[in-house]
PDB file of C-alpha atoms in Angstrom:
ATOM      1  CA  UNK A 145       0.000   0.000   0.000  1.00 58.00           C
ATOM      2  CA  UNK A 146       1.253   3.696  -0.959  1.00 69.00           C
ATOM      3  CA  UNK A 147       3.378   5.163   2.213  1.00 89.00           C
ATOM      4  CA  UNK A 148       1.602   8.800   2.616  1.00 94.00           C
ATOM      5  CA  UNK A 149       3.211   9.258   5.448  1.00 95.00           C
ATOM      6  CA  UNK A 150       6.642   8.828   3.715  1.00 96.00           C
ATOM      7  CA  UNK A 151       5.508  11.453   1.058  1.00 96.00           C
ATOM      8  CA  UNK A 152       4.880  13.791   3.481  1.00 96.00           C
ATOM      9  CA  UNK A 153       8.512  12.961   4.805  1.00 97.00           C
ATOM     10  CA  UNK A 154      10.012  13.242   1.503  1.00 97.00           C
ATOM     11  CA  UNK A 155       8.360  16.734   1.236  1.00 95.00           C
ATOM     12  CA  UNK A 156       9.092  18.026   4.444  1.00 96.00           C
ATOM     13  CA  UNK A 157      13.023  16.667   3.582  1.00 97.00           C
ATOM     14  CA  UNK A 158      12.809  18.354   0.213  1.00 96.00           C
ATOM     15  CA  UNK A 159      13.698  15.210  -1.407  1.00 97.00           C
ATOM     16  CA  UNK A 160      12.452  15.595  -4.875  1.00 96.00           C
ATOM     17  CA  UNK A 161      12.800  12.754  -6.718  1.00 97.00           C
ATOM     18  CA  UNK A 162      11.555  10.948  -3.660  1.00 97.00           C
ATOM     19  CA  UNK A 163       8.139  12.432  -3.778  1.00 96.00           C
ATOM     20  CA  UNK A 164       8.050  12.442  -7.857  1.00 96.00           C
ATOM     21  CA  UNK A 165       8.417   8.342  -6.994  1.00 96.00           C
ATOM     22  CA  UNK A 166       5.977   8.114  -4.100  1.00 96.00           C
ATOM     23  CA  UNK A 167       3.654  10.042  -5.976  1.00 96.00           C
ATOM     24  CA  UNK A 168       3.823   7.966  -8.930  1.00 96.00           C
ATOM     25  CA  UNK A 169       3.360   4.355  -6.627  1.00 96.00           C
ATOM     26  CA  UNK A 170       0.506   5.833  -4.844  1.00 95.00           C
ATOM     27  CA  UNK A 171      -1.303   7.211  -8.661  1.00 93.00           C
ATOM     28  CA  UNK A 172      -0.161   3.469  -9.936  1.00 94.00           C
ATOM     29  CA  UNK A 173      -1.860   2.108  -6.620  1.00 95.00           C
ATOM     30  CA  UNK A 174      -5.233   3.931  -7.189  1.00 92.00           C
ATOM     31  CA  UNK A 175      -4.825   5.929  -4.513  1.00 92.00           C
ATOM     32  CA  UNK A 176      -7.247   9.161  -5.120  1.00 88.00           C
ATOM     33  CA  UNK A 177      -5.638  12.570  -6.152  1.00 85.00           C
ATOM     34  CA  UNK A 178      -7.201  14.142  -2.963  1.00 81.00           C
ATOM     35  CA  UNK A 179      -5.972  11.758  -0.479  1.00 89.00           C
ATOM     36  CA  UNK A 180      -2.215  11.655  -1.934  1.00 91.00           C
ATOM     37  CA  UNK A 181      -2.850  15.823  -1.673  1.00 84.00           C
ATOM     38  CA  UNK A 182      -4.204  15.807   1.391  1.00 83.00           C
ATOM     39  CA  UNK A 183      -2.460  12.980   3.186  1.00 90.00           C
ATOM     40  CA  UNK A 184       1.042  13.084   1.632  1.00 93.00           C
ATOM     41  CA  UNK A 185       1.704  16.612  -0.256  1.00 89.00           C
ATOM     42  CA  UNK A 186      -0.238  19.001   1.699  1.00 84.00           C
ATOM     43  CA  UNK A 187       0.514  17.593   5.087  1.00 89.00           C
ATOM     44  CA  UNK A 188       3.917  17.738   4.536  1.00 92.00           C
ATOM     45  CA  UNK A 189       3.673  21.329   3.339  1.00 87.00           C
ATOM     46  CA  UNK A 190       1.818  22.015   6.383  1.00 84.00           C
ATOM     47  CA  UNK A 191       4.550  20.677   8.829  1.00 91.00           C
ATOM     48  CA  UNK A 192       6.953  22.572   6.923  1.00 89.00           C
ATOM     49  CA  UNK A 193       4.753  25.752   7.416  1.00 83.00           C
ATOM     50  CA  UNK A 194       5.031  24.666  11.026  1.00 85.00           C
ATOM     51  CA  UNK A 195       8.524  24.506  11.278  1.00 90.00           C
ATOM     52  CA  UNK A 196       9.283  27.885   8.978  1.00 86.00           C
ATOM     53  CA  UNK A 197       6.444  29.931  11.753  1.00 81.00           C
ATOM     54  CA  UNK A 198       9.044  28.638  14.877  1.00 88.00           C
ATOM     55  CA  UNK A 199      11.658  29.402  13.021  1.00 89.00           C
ATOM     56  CA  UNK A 200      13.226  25.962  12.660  1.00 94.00           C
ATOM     57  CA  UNK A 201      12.966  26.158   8.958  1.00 90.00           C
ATOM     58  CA  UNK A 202      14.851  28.871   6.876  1.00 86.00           C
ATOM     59  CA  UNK A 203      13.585  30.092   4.009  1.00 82.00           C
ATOM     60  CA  UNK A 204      16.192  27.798   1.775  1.00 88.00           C
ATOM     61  CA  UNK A 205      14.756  24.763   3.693  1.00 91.00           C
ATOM     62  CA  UNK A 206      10.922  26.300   2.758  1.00 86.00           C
ATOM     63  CA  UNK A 207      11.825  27.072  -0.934  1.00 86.00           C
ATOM     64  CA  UNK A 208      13.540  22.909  -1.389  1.00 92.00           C
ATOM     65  CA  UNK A 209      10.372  21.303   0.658  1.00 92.00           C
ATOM     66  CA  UNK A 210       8.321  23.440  -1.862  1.00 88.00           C
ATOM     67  CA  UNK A 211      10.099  22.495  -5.174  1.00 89.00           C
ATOM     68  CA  UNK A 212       9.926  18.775  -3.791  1.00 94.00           C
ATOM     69  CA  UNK A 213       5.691  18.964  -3.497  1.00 91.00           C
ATOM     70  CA  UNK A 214       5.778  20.533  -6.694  1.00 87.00           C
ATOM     71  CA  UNK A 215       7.492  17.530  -8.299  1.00 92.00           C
ATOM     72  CA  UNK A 216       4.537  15.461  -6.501  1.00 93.00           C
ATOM     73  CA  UNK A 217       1.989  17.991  -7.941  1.00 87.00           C
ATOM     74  CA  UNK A 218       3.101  17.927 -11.706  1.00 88.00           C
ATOM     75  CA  UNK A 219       1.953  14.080 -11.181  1.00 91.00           C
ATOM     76  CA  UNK A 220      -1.165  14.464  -9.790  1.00 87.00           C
ATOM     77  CA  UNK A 221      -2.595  17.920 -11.754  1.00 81.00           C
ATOM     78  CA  UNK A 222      -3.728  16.329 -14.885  1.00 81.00           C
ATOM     79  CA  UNK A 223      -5.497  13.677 -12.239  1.00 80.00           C
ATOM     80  CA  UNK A 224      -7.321  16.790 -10.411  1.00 73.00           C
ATOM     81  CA  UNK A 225      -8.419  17.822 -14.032  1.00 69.00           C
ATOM     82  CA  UNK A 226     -10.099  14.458 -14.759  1.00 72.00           C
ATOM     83  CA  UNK A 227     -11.946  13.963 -11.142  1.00 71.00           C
ATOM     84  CA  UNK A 228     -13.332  17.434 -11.084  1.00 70.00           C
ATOM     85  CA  UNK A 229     -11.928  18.421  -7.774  1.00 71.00           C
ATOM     86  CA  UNK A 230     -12.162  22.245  -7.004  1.00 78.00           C
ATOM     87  CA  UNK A 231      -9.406  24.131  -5.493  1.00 82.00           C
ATOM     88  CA  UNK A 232     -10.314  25.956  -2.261  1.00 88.00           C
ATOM     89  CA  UNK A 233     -10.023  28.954  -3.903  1.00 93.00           C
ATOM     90  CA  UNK A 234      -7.810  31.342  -6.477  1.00 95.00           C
ATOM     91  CA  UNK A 235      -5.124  33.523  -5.255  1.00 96.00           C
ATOM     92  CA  UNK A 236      -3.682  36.863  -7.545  1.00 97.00           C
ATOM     93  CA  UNK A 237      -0.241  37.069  -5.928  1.00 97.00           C
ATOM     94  CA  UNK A 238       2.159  39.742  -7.239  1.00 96.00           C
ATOM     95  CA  UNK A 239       4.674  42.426  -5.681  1.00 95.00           C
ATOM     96  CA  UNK A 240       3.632  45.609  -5.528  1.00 95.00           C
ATOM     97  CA  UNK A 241       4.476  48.317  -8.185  1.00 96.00           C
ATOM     98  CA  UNK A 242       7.631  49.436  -8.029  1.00 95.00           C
ATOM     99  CA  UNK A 243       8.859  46.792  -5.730  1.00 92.00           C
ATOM    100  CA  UNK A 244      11.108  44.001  -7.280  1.00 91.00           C
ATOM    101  CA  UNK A 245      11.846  41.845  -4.425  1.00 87.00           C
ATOM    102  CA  UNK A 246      10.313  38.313  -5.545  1.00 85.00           C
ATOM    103  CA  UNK A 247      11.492  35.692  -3.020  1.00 80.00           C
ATOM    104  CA  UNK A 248       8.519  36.481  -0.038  1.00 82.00           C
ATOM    105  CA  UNK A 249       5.492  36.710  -3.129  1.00 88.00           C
ATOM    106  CA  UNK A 250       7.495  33.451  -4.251  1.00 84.00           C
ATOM    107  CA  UNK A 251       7.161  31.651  -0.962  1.00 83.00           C
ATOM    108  CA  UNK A 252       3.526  32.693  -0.302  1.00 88.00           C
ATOM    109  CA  UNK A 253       2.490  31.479  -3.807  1.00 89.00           C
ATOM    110  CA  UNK A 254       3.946  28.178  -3.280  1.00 82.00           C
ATOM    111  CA  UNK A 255       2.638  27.713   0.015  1.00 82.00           C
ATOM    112  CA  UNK A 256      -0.403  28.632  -1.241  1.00 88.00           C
ATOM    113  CA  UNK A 257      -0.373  25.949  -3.702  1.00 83.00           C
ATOM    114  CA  UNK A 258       0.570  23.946  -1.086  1.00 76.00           C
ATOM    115  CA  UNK A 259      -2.480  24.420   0.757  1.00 80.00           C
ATOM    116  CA  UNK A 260      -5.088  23.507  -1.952  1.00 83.00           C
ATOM    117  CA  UNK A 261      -4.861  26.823  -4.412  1.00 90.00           C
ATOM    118  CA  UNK A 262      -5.508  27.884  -7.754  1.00 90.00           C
ATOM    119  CA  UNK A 263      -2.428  30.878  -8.235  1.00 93.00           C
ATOM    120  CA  UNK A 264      -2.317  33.574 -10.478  1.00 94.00           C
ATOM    121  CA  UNK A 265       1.328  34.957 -10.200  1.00 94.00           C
ATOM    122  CA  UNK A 266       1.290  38.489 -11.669  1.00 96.00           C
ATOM    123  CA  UNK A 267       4.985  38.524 -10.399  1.00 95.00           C
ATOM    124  CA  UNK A 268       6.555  42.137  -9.405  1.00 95.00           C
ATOM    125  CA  UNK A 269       6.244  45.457 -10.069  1.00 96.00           C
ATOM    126  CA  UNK A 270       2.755  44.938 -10.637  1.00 96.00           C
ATOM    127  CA  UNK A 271       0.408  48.195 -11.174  1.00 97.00           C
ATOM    128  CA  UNK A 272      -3.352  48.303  -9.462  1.00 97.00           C
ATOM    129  CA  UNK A 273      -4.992  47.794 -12.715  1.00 96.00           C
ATOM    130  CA  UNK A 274      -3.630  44.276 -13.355  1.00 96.00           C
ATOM    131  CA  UNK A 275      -4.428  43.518  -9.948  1.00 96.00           C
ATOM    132  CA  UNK A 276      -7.932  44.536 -11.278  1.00 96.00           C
ATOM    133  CA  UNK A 277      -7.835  42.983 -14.465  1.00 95.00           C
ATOM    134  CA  UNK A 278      -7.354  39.509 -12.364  1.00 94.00           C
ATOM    135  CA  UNK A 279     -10.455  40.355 -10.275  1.00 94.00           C
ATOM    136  CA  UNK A 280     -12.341  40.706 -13.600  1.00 93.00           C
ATOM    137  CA  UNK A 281     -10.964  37.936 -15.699  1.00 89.00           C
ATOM    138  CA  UNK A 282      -9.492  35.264 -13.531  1.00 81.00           C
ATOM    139  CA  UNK A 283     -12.635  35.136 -10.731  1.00 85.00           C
ATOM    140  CA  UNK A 284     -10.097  35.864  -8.479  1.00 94.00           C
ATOM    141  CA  UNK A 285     -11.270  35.385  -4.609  1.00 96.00           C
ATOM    142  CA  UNK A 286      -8.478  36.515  -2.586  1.00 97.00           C
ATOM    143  CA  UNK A 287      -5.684  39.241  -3.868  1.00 97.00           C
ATOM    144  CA  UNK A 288      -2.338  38.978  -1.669  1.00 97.00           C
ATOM    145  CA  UNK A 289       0.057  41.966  -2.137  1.00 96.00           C
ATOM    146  CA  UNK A 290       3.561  41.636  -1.083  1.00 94.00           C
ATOM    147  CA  UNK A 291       6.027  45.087  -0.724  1.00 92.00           C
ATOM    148  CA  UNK A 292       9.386  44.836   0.920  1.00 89.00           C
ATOM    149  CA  UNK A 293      10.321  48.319   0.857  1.00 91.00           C
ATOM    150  CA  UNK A 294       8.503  50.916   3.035  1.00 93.00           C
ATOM    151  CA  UNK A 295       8.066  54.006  -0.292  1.00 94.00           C
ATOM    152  CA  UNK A 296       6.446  50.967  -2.153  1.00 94.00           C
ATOM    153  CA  UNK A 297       3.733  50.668   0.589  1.00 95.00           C
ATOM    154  CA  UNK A 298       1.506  52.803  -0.259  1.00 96.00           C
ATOM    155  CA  UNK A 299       0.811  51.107  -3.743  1.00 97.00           C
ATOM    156  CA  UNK A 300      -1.087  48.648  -1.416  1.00 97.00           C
ATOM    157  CA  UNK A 301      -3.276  51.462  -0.974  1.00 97.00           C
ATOM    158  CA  UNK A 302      -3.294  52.454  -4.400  1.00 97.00           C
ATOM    159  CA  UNK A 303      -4.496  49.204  -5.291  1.00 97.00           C
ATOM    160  CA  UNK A 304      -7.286  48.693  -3.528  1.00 97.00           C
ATOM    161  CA  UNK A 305      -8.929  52.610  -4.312  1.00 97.00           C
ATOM    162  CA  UNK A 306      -8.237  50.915  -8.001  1.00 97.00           C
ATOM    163  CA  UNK A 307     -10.344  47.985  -6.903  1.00 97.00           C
ATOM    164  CA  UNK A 308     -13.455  50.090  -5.053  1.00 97.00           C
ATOM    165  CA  UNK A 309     -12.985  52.259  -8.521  1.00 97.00           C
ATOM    166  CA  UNK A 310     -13.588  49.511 -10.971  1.00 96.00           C
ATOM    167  CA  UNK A 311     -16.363  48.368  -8.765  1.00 96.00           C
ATOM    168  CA  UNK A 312     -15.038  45.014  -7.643  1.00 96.00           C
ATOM    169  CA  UNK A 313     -13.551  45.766  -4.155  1.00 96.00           C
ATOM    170  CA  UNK A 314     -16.638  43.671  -2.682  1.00 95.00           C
ATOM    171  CA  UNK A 315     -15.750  40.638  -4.790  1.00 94.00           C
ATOM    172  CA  UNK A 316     -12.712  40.038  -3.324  1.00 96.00           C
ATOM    173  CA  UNK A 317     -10.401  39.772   0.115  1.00 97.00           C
ATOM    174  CA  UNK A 318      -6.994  41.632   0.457  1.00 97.00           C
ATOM    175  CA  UNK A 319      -4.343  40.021   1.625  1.00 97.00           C
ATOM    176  CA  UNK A 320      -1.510  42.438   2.771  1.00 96.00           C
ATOM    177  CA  UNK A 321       2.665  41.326   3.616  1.00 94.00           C
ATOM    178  CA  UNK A 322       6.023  42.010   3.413  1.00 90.00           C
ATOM    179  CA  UNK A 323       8.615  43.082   6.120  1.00 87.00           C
ATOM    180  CA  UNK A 324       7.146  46.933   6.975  1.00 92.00           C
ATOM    181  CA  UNK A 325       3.725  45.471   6.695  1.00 94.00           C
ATOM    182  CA  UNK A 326       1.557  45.663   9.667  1.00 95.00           C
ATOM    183  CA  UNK A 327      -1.876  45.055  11.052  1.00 96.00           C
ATOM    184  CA  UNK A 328      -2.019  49.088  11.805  1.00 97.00           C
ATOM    185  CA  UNK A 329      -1.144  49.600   8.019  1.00 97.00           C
ATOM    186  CA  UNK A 330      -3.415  46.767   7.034  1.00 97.00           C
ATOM    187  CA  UNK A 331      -6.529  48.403   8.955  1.00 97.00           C
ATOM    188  CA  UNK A 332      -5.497  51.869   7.567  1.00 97.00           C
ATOM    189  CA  UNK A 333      -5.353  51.031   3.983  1.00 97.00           C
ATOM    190  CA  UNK A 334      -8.531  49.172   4.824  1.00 97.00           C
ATOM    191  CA  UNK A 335      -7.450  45.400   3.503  1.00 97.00           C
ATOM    192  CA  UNK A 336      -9.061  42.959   4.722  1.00 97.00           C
ATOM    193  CA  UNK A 337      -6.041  40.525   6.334  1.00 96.00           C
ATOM    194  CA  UNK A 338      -2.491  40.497   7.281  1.00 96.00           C
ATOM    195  CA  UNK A 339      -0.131  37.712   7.340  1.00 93.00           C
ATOM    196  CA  UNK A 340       3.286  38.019   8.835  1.00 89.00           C
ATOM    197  CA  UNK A 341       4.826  35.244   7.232  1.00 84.00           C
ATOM    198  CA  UNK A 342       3.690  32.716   4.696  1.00 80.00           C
ATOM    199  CA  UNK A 343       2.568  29.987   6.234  1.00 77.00           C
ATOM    200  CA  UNK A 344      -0.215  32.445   8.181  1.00 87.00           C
ATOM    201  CA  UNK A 345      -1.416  33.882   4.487  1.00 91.00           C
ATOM    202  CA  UNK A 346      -2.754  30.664   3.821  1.00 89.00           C
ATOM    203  CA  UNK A 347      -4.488  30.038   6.623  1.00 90.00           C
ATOM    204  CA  UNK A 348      -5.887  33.609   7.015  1.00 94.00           C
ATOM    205  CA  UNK A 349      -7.218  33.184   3.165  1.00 94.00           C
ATOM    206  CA  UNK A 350      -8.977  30.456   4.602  1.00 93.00           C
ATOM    207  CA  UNK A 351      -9.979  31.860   7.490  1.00 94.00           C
ATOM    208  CA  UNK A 352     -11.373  35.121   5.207  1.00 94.00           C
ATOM    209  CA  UNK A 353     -13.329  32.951   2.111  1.00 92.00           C
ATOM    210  CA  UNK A 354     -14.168  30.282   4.726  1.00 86.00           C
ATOM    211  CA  UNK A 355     -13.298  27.706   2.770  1.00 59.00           C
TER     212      UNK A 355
END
């Protein structure tokens, strides 16, 4: 019988080619796409989110577990496809504009992933009307804006008047991070959540579409 539990290993150890095989024995083994997701990927992801929030894990150690689940993900996509299962939700993730720092947005988009996500990456530099464009094209449900740098901050702000503009602020949930981010900012720009790291974005999407 497929070993879950030593997928979830594999992930949390970043061993690659480890999950790619594990993934592949449990798919041969008819074991379903949301179970070896659930069971094996995700909860390995999840201990990994753990570990990163207590500061056990470095972000190198976060970036290999997540290039690892990908390799078990590749595998089991075209599976998801063909047994209909939903994500939890879709995520626009980009860097603010004017703000070129990638690894954070990076992180948070895989984790996301990770945690049972649909993500749009609109990558850096990104002005508010992409950010809109995604509400209106992509069904977006939550929009998580990363800055780095304190003068890039207020394009947070920026971005959601562009949202309440285009008449789609209601649609969707705002996701605010990035090292000078806080919940003061957060509740003065008016998003609706805040995540210090990545690990807590995911869960606070969840927590804010209640899925």
């Amino acid at each position: 019988m497929a070993d879950l539990q030593a997928l979830a290993d594999s992930v949390i150890a970043g061993k690659r080619d480890d999950v790619a095989q594990l993934t592949q024995t449990a798919v041969d083994e008819g074991v379903s796409a949301e179970d070896i997701i659930n069971e094996g990927l995700i909860a390995g992801m999840a201990v990994v989110g753990e570990k990163f929030k207590n500061n056990e894990f470095y972000v190198p150690e976060v970036l290999i577990a997540a290039r690892a689940m990908h390799a078990g993900m590749d595998i089991i996509k075209p599976l998801l496809v063909e047994s209909g299962i939903e994500p939890k939700g879709t995520v626009a993730i980009g860097t603010v504009k004017g703000d070129l720092h990638d690894i954070g947005k990076n992180l948070v988009a895989m984790m996301f992933e990770g945690g049972g996500y649909e993500v749009v990456d609109l990558e850096v530099d990104v002005p508010p009307e992409k950010y809109v464009e995604a509400v209106q094209s992509s069904g977006v449900d939550v929009i998580a804006l990363s800055a780095l740098l304190t003068t890039t901050m207020p394009a947070m702000k920026d971005t959601i008047d562009a949202l309440v503009e285009a008449g789609v602020r209601d649609s969707v949930k705002v996701l605010i991070g990035g090292a000078p981010v806080t919940q003061n900012y957060a509740d003065e720009i008016g998003a609706d959540g805040y995540a210090p790291d990545a690990a807590s974005a995911v869960d606070k999407a969840t927590e804010l579409i209640g899925a």
